[in-house]
Coordinates of C-alpha atoms in Angstrom, one line a residue:
M989 CA 0.0 0.0 0.0
R990 CA 2.9 2.3 0.9
K991 CA 4.5 1.7 -2.5
V992 CA 1.3 2.6 -4.3
V993 CA 0.9 5.8 -2.3
N994 CA 4.5 6.6 -3.0
I995 CA 4.0 6.2 -6.8
V996 CA 0.9 8.4 -6.7
W997 CA 2.6 11.1 -4.6
N998 CA 5.7 11.2 -6.8
S999 CA 3.6 11.4 -9.9
L1000 CA 1.5 14.3 -8.5
K1001 CA 4.7 16.2 -7.5
M1002 CA 6.1 15.7 -11.0
A1003 CA 2.9 17.0 -12.6
I1004 CA 2.9 20.1 -10.3
E1005 CA 6.6 20.6 -11.0
E1006 CA 6.0 20.4 -14.7
L1007 CA 3.3 23.1 -14.4
R1008 CA 5.6 25.3 -12.3
T1009 CA 8.7 25.1 -14.4
N1010 CA 7.1 25.0 -17.9
K1011 CA 4.0 27.1 -17.4
M1012 CA 3.4 28.1 -21.0
R1013 CA 4.2 24.7 -22.5
T1014 CA 2.0 22.9 -20.0
F1015 CA -0.8 25.4 -20.3
L1016 CA -1.0 25.1 -24.1
S1017 CA -1.0 21.3 -23.8
L1018 CA -3.8 21.4 -21.2
F1019 CA -5.8 23.9 -23.2
G1020 CA -7.2 21.3 -25.5
V1021 CA -8.4 19.2 -22.6
T1022 CA -9.9 22.2 -20.8
I1023 CA -11.8 23.3 -23.9
G1024 CA -13.0 19.7 -24.6
I1025 CA -14.3 19.2 -21.0
F1026 CA -15.8 22.7 -21.1
C1027 CA -17.7 21.9 -24.4
I1028 CA -18.9 18.5 -23.2
I1029 CA -19.8 19.4 -19.7
G1030 CA -21.3 22.7 -20.7
V1031 CA -23.6 21.2 -23.2
L1032 CA -24.6 18.3 -20.9
A1033 CA -25.2 20.6 -17.9
T1034 CA -27.4 23.0 -19.9
V1035 CA -29.3 20.3 -21.7
Q1036 CA -29.9 18.3 -18.4
S1037 CA -31.1 21.5 -16.6
L1038 CA -33.4 22.4 -19.5
K1039 CA -34.7 18.9 -19.7
Q1040 CA -35.4 18.8 -15.9
N1041 CA -37.2 22.1 -16.1
I1042 CA -39.4 21.1 -19.0
K1043 CA -40.1 17.7 -17.4
D1044 CA -41.1 19.3 -14.1
G1045 CA -43.4 21.6 -16.1
L1046 CA -44.9 18.6 -17.9
K1047 CA -45.3 16.8 -14.6
D1048 CA -47.4 19.8 -13.4
L1049 CA -49.8 18.9 -16.2
G1050 CA -50.3 15.5 -14.6
T1051 CA -48.5 12.3 -15.6
N1052 CA -51.7 10.2 -15.4
T1053 CA -54.1 13.0 -16.5
V1054 CA -55.9 13.1 -19.9
Y1055 CA -57.0 16.4 -21.4
V1056 CA -60.2 16.1 -23.5
Q1057 CA -59.9 19.0 -25.9
K1058 CA -60.7 20.2 -29.4
W1059 CA -57.1 20.4 -30.6
P1060 CA -54.4 17.7 -30.3
W1061 CA -51.1 18.8 -28.9
G1062 CA -48.2 19.1 -31.3
G1063 CA -47.8 20.8 -34.6
G1064 CA -45.4 21.1 -37.4
G1065 CA -45.6 21.5 -41.2
D1066 CA -48.2 18.7 -41.7
Y1067 CA -50.5 19.7 -38.8
P1068 CA -54.1 19.4 -40.3
W1069 CA -55.6 22.4 -38.5
W1070 CA -58.4 22.7 -41.2
K1071 CA -59.6 19.3 -40.0
Y1072 CA -59.6 20.1 -36.3
V1073 CA -61.1 23.6 -36.6
K1074 CA -64.5 22.1 -37.4
R1075 CA -64.6 20.1 -34.2
P1076 CA -66.9 21.1 -31.4
E1077 CA -65.5 22.4 -28.1
P1078 CA -65.9 20.1 -25.0
K1079 CA -69.1 20.9 -23.0
F1080 CA -69.9 20.9 -19.3
E1081 CA -72.6 18.4 -19.9
E1082 CA -70.1 15.8 -21.2
M1083 CA -68.4 15.7 -17.7
R1084 CA -71.2 13.7 -16.1
P1085 CA -71.2 10.7 -18.5
I1086 CA -67.5 10.4 -18.0
K1087 CA -67.9 10.4 -14.2
T1088 CA -70.7 7.8 -14.3
R1089 CA -69.4 5.5 -17.0
S1090 CA -65.6 5.5 -16.5
Q1091 CA -64.2 2.7 -14.4
Y1092 CA -60.6 4.0 -14.5
A1093 CA -61.2 7.8 -13.8
D1094 CA -60.4 8.9 -10.2
A1095 CA -61.5 12.6 -10.7
V1096 CA -63.1 14.6 -13.6
A1097 CA -63.2 18.4 -13.9
F1098 CA -64.4 20.9 -16.4
M1099 CA -62.6 24.2 -17.0
L1100 CA -63.4 27.5 -18.6
F1101 CA -60.5 29.9 -19.1
N1102 CA -60.6 33.5 -20.0
S1103 CA -58.7 36.8 -19.2
S1104 CA -59.8 40.1 -18.0
N1105 CA -58.6 43.1 -15.9
V1106 CA -58.4 42.7 -12.1
E1107 CA -58.9 45.9 -10.1
Y1108 CA -58.3 46.8 -6.5
K1109 CA -58.8 50.5 -5.6
D1110 CA -56.4 52.4 -7.8
N1111 CA -54.4 49.3 -8.8
L1112 CA -55.1 47.5 -12.1
L1113 CA -53.8 44.3 -13.5
T1114 CA -54.5 43.8 -17.2
N1115 CA -55.2 40.6 -19.1
V1116 CA -55.1 38.3 -16.1
S1117 CA -55.8 34.7 -17.0
W1118 CA -58.5 33.1 -14.9
Y1119 CA -59.9 29.6 -14.7
G1120 CA -63.4 28.6 -13.8
A1121 CA -63.0 25.2 -12.3
T1122 CA -65.4 22.5 -11.1
E1123 CA -65.0 21.0 -7.7
E1124 CA -62.7 18.1 -8.5
F1125 CA -60.0 20.3 -10.1
N1126 CA -58.0 20.3 -6.9
R1127 CA -57.9 16.5 -6.9
I1128 CA -56.4 16.6 -10.3
Q1129 CA -54.0 19.5 -10.0
E1130 CA -52.7 20.1 -6.5
I1131 CA -53.2 23.7 -5.5
K1132 CA -50.5 24.7 -2.9
L1133 CA -51.7 27.6 -0.8
G1134 CA -49.4 30.1 0.9
D1135 CA -52.2 32.0 2.7
G1136 CA -55.9 31.6 3.2
R1137 CA -57.9 28.6 2.0
Y1138 CA -59.1 26.9 -1.2
L1139 CA -62.6 27.1 -2.5
S1140 CA -65.3 25.2 -0.6
S1141 CA -67.9 22.7 -1.9
S1142 CA -70.7 25.1 -1.2
E1143 CA -68.9 27.9 -3.1
F1144 CA -68.5 25.6 -6.1
A1145 CA -72.2 24.6 -5.9
N1146 CA -73.6 28.1 -5.5
G1147 CA -71.2 29.9 -7.8
S1148 CA -70.0 32.2 -5.1
P1149 CA -67.9 35.2 -6.2
V1150 CA -64.7 34.1 -4.5
I1151 CA -61.1 33.8 -5.8
V1152 CA -57.9 31.9 -5.2
M1153 CA -55.2 34.2 -6.5
G1154 CA -51.7 33.5 -7.9
Y1155 CA -48.7 34.7 -5.9
E1156 CA -47.4 37.2 -8.4
N1157 CA -50.8 38.8 -8.9
A1158 CA -51.2 39.2 -5.2
V1159 CA -47.7 40.8 -4.9
K1160 CA -48.5 43.2 -7.7
L1161 CA -51.9 44.3 -6.2
F1162 CA -51.1 44.2 -2.5
D1163 CA -47.2 44.2 -2.2
E1164 CA -47.5 41.3 0.4
P1165 CA -49.5 38.2 -0.6
Q1166 CA -50.9 37.7 2.9
K1167 CA -52.6 41.1 2.7
A1168 CA -54.7 39.9 -0.2
V1169 CA -56.8 37.4 1.8
G1170 CA -60.2 38.9 2.5
K1171 CA -59.9 41.8 0.1
Q1172 CA -62.5 42.4 -2.6
V1173 CA -61.4 43.0 -6.2
T1174 CA -63.3 43.6 -9.4
I1175 CA -63.1 41.1 -12.3
A1176 CA -65.2 41.3 -15.5
G1177 CA -67.3 44.0 -13.8
R1178 CA -68.2 41.8 -10.8
T1179 CA -66.9 42.1 -7.2
A1180 CA -65.3 39.0 -5.8
T1181 CA -63.5 38.2 -2.5
I1182 CA -60.0 36.7 -2.3
V1183 CA -60.1 33.7 0.0
G1184 CA -56.7 32.3 -0.7
V1185 CA -53.3 33.0 -2.3
M1186 CA -51.2 30.2 -3.9
K1187 CA -47.6 29.6 -3.0
K1188 CA -44.9 30.9 -5.4
A1189 CA -44.5 28.3 -8.1
G1190 CA -41.7 29.8 -10.1
Q1191 CA -41.2 29.9 -13.8
S1192 CA -41.4 26.9 -16.1
M1193 CA -40.2 26.6 -19.7
V1194 CA -43.4 24.7 -20.5
G1195 CA -45.7 27.3 -19.0
A1196 CA -48.2 24.7 -17.9
W1197 CA -50.7 26.3 -15.6
D1198 CA -48.6 29.3 -14.6
F1199 CA -50.2 29.3 -11.2
D1200 CA -48.3 32.5 -10.1
N1201 CA -50.1 34.6 -12.6
I1202 CA -53.7 33.3 -12.7
I1203 CA -56.8 33.3 -10.6
I1204 CA -59.1 30.4 -9.9
V1205 CA -62.9 30.9 -9.5
P1206 CA -65.9 28.4 -9.1
F1207 CA -67.1 27.3 -12.5
N1208 CA -70.7 28.4 -11.8
F1209 CA -69.5 31.9 -11.0
C1210 CA -67.4 32.0 -14.1
R1211 CA -70.3 31.0 -16.4
Q1212 CA -72.3 33.9 -14.9
V1213 CA -69.9 36.5 -16.3
V1214 CA -68.3 34.8 -19.3
D1215 CA -70.0 33.6 -22.5
E1216 CA -69.0 30.0 -22.7
R1217 CA -69.1 30.1 -26.5
N1218 CA -66.3 32.6 -26.5
A1219 CA -64.2 31.1 -23.7
G1220 CA -61.6 28.3 -23.9
R1221 CA -62.8 25.1 -22.3
F1222 CA -61.6 21.5 -21.8
L1223 CA -62.2 18.4 -19.6
L1224 CA -59.5 16.9 -17.3
V1225 CA -59.6 13.3 -16.3
K1226 CA -57.2 11.8 -13.7
G1227 CA -56.7 8.1 -13.8
K1228 CA -56.9 5.9 -10.7
E1229 CA -53.7 4.8 -9.0
G1230 CA -51.9 2.1 -11.1
V1231 CA -54.0 2.7 -14.2
A1232 CA -51.9 3.3 -17.3
V1233 CA -52.7 6.5 -19.2
D1234 CA -53.2 4.5 -22.5
V1235 CA -55.8 2.3 -20.8
L1236 CA -57.6 5.4 -19.5
K1237 CA -57.4 7.0 -23.0
D1238 CA -58.9 3.9 -24.7
E1239 CA -61.8 4.0 -22.2
L1240 CA -62.4 7.7 -22.7
K1241 CA -62.3 7.4 -26.4
G1242 CA -65.2 4.9 -26.3
I1243 CA -67.2 7.1 -23.8
M1244 CA -66.7 10.3 -25.9
R1245 CA -67.7 8.6 -29.1
S1246 CA -70.8 7.3 -27.4
V1247 CA -71.6 10.7 -25.9
R1248 CA -71.2 12.5 -29.3
K1249 CA -73.1 9.7 -31.1
L1250 CA -70.3 9.1 -33.7
R1251 CA -70.9 6.3 -36.2
P1252 CA -68.2 3.6 -36.5
T1253 CA -67.0 5.0 -39.8
E1254 CA -66.7 8.6 -38.5
D1255 CA -63.4 9.9 -37.2
D1256 CA -63.0 11.2 -33.6
N1257 CA -64.1 14.8 -33.3
F1258 CA -62.1 15.3 -30.0
A1259 CA -58.5 15.0 -28.9
L1260 CA -57.2 13.1 -25.9
N1261 CA -53.9 14.7 -24.9
D1262 CA -51.4 13.7 -22.2
V1263 CA -47.8 14.4 -21.4
T1264 CA -46.4 10.9 -22.4
A1265 CA -45.9 11.7 -26.1
S1266 CA -44.4 15.0 -25.3
S1267 CA -41.9 13.5 -22.9
Q1268 CA -40.8 10.8 -25.4
S1269 CA -40.2 13.4 -28.2
L1270 CA -38.2 15.5 -25.7
D1271 CA -36.1 12.6 -24.8
A1272 CA -35.1 12.1 -28.4
L1273 CA -34.4 15.8 -28.9
F1274 CA -32.2 16.0 -25.8
T1275 CA -30.3 12.8 -26.8
N1276 CA -29.4 14.4 -30.1
L1277 CA -28.3 17.6 -28.3
N1278 CA -26.1 15.6 -26.0
I1279 CA -24.6 13.7 -28.9
G1280 CA -23.8 17.0 -30.6
G1281 CA -22.1 18.3 -27.5
L1282 CA -20.0 15.1 -27.2
V1283 CA -18.9 15.3 -30.8
I1284 CA -17.9 18.9 -30.6
G1285 CA -16.0 18.3 -27.3
G1286 CA -14.5 15.2 -28.7
F1287 CA -12.6 17.0 -31.3
S1288 CA -11.1 19.4 -28.7
L1289 CA -10.2 16.4 -26.5
I1290 CA -8.3 14.8 -29.5
V1291 CA -6.3 18.0 -29.8
G1292 CA -5.7 17.9 -26.1
L1293 CA -4.7 14.3 -26.2
F1294 CA -1.9 14.9 -28.7
G1295 CA -0.8 18.0 -26.7
I1296 CA -0.5 15.9 -23.5
A1297 CA 1.2 13.1 -25.4
N1298 CA 3.7 15.6 -26.8
I1299 CA 4.6 17.0 -23.4
M1300 CA 5.0 13.5 -22.0
F1301 CA 7.4 12.5 -24.8
V1302 CA 9.4 15.7 -24.0
T1303 CA 9.3 14.8 -20.2
V1304 CA 10.6 11.3 -20.8
K1305 CA 13.5 12.7 -22.8
E1306 CA 14.3 15.3 -20.2
R1307 CA 14.3 12.6 -17.4
T1308 CA 16.1 9.9 -19.2
S1309 CA 19.0 9.8 -16.8
Q1310 CA 16.7 9.8 -13.8
I1311 CA 14.8 6.9 -15.3
G1312 CA 18.1 5.0 -15.8
L1313 CA 19.0 5.6 -12.1
K1314 CA 15.7 4.3 -10.9
K1315 CA 16.0 1.2 -13.1
A1316 CA 19.6 0.7 -11.9
V1317 CA 18.5 0.6 -8.2
G1318 CA 15.7 -2.0 -9.0
A1319 CA 12.7 -0.1 -10.3
Q1320 CA 10.6 -2.4 -12.4
K1321 CA 9.0 -1.5 -15.8
A1322 CA 5.5 -1.5 -14.2
Y1323 CA 6.7 1.1 -11.7
I1324 CA 8.1 3.4 -14.4
M1325 CA 5.0 3.0 -16.6
T1326 CA 2.6 3.7 -13.7
E1327 CA 4.5 6.8 -12.6
F1328 CA 4.3 8.4 -16.1
L1329 CA 0.7 7.3 -16.7
L1330 CA -0.4 8.8 -13.4
E1331 CA 1.5 12.0 -14.2
S1332 CA -0.2 12.2 -17.6
S1333 CA -3.6 11.6 -15.9
F1334 CA -3.0 14.3 -13.2
L1335 CA -2.2 16.8 -15.9
C1336 CA -5.5 16.0 -17.7
I1337 CA -7.4 16.1 -14.4
I1338 CA -6.0 19.6 -13.8
G1339 CA -7.2 20.6 -17.3
G1340 CA -10.6 19.0 -16.7
F1341 CA -10.9 20.7 -13.4
I1342 CA -10.2 24.1 -15.0
G1343 CA -12.9 23.2 -17.6
L1344 CA -15.4 22.4 -14.9
L1345 CA -14.6 25.6 -13.1
L1346 CA -15.3 27.6 -16.3
V1347 CA -18.6 25.7 -16.7
F1348 CA -19.6 26.4 -13.1
L1349 CA -19.0 30.2 -13.7
I1350 CA -21.1 30.0 -16.9
T1351 CA -23.9 28.2 -15.0
L1352 CA -24.1 31.1 -12.6
A1353 CA -24.4 33.6 -15.4
L1354 CA -27.0 31.4 -17.3
S1355 CA -29.1 30.8 -14.1
A1356 CA -29.3 34.6 -13.7
A1357 CA -30.3 35.2 -17.3
L1358 CA -32.5 32.2 -18.0
P1359 CA -35.9 31.4 -16.5
F1360 CA -34.6 28.1 -15.0
K1361 CA -31.6 27.1 -12.9
V1362 CA -28.6 25.6 -14.7
F1363 CA -26.8 23.1 -12.6
I1364 CA -23.9 20.5 -12.8
S1365 CA -25.0 17.2 -11.4
A1366 CA -22.7 14.8 -9.5
G1367 CA -23.0 12.4 -12.5
I1368 CA -21.7 15.0 -14.9
V1369 CA -18.7 15.9 -12.6
A1370 CA -17.9 12.1 -12.4
L1371 CA -18.1 11.9 -16.2
A1372 CA -15.7 14.9 -16.6
M1373 CA -13.2 13.3 -14.3
G1374 CA -13.5 10.0 -16.0
I1375 CA -13.0 11.5 -19.4
S1376 CA -9.9 13.4 -18.1
I1377 CA -8.4 10.3 -16.7
G1378 CA -9.2 8.3 -19.8
V1379 CA -7.5 11.0 -22.0
G1380 CA -4.6 11.1 -19.7
L1381 CA -4.1 7.3 -19.9
L1382 CA -4.3 7.3 -23.7
A1383 CA -2.0 10.3 -24.0
G1384 CA 0.6 8.8 -21.7
I1385 CA 0.6 5.1 -22.7
I1386 CA 3.2 5.3 -25.5
P1387 CA 5.6 7.7 -23.7
A1388 CA 5.3 5.6 -20.5
W1389 CA 6.0 2.4 -22.5
N1390 CA 9.1 4.0 -24.1
A1391 CA 10.3 5.1 -20.6
A1392 CA 9.8 1.6 -19.2
R1393 CA 11.8 0.0 -22.0
L1394 CA 14.9 2.2 -21.6
D1395 CA 18.2 0.4 -21.0
P1396 CA 19.4 1.7 -17.6
V1397 CA 23.1 2.0 -18.6
V1398 CA 22.3 3.9 -21.8
A1399 CA 19.8 6.1 -20.0
I1400 CA 22.3 7.0 -17.2
R1401 CA 24.9 8.1 -19.7
S1402 CA 22.5 10.3 -21.7
K1403 CA 22.7 14.0 -21.0

């Protein structure tokens, strides 16, 4: 064990000495490794952070929730919008058949969504999105409250003029969210009382519900002040625990076709949307981005590999007499090879560490500029160190082998 520690320590000292005595030469050799690690880890960290943010946003939509809507999610050049525009919008009356006939649905809700100004005394918020929800909405999408309470069953049934307000809206109107509870505001010409304020949810790349900037009201109140024909609307169906979303969609398809009295030869005139397809397409996209980052960084690492190999060839030549002395006093080939391989690896680890440090500084800047936090996971750090060690071993293998094969007498005499 002491022998191994001695080899590692000597190799580390030699790598540091090389940096100290030949700063420019070593820096230029490490530069390729640094840039390679910077490219690879920078891309992986950014893509992973973006992917996590988007998946968290999609998760907010519900991993086992189906949205019954007029338009299917997605798009592109071949999106047949002329076909979908003729479809009818979901209706409130279609909620009950789903609740009574579905064996796999755990909760069903109907939503109206619209936007209007929200006024409190002299303060005005323009174009605030608001949702008119039925009672089971909170069972499908968890509403996290910071202050006050959620809407009650009697308020849903009676269509009471009450509001649960998003965090940012409450801050803009009242400066402090807790001050909003109990206050009366005017929306769409009607006076309504704020009974609760949601916790700050933060920004999401997906957008999803954007709970920070919306208000939620009982559906029966919403339909009093909004013309349903001009408002957006959809049905939400949450599956029971353990029910696959595809199974739920198959059941809903049969129910909706029956409700809308579609003949077997007729196409569906509704869309059943869920986050599964979006997640799969995102996985493919992010995989391609990661591959691109690896390819770009790989070219830089190849340059770095040759740079480190060159400096190790020079180092072997400069230390030829020292190698001869070590072999003369009994140092074996494996000892010499290990010493040079470790030194090469340490040099690459230093280059990789500098690359990681640069990525870390970039993540701080990106986190401040982007609507999501960019982070470097432990797995990415381990990958960076693994790549650095691998490049070091590849770069040092031939110089180390040449050093191990030197004849001790010839090596000692060389100057």
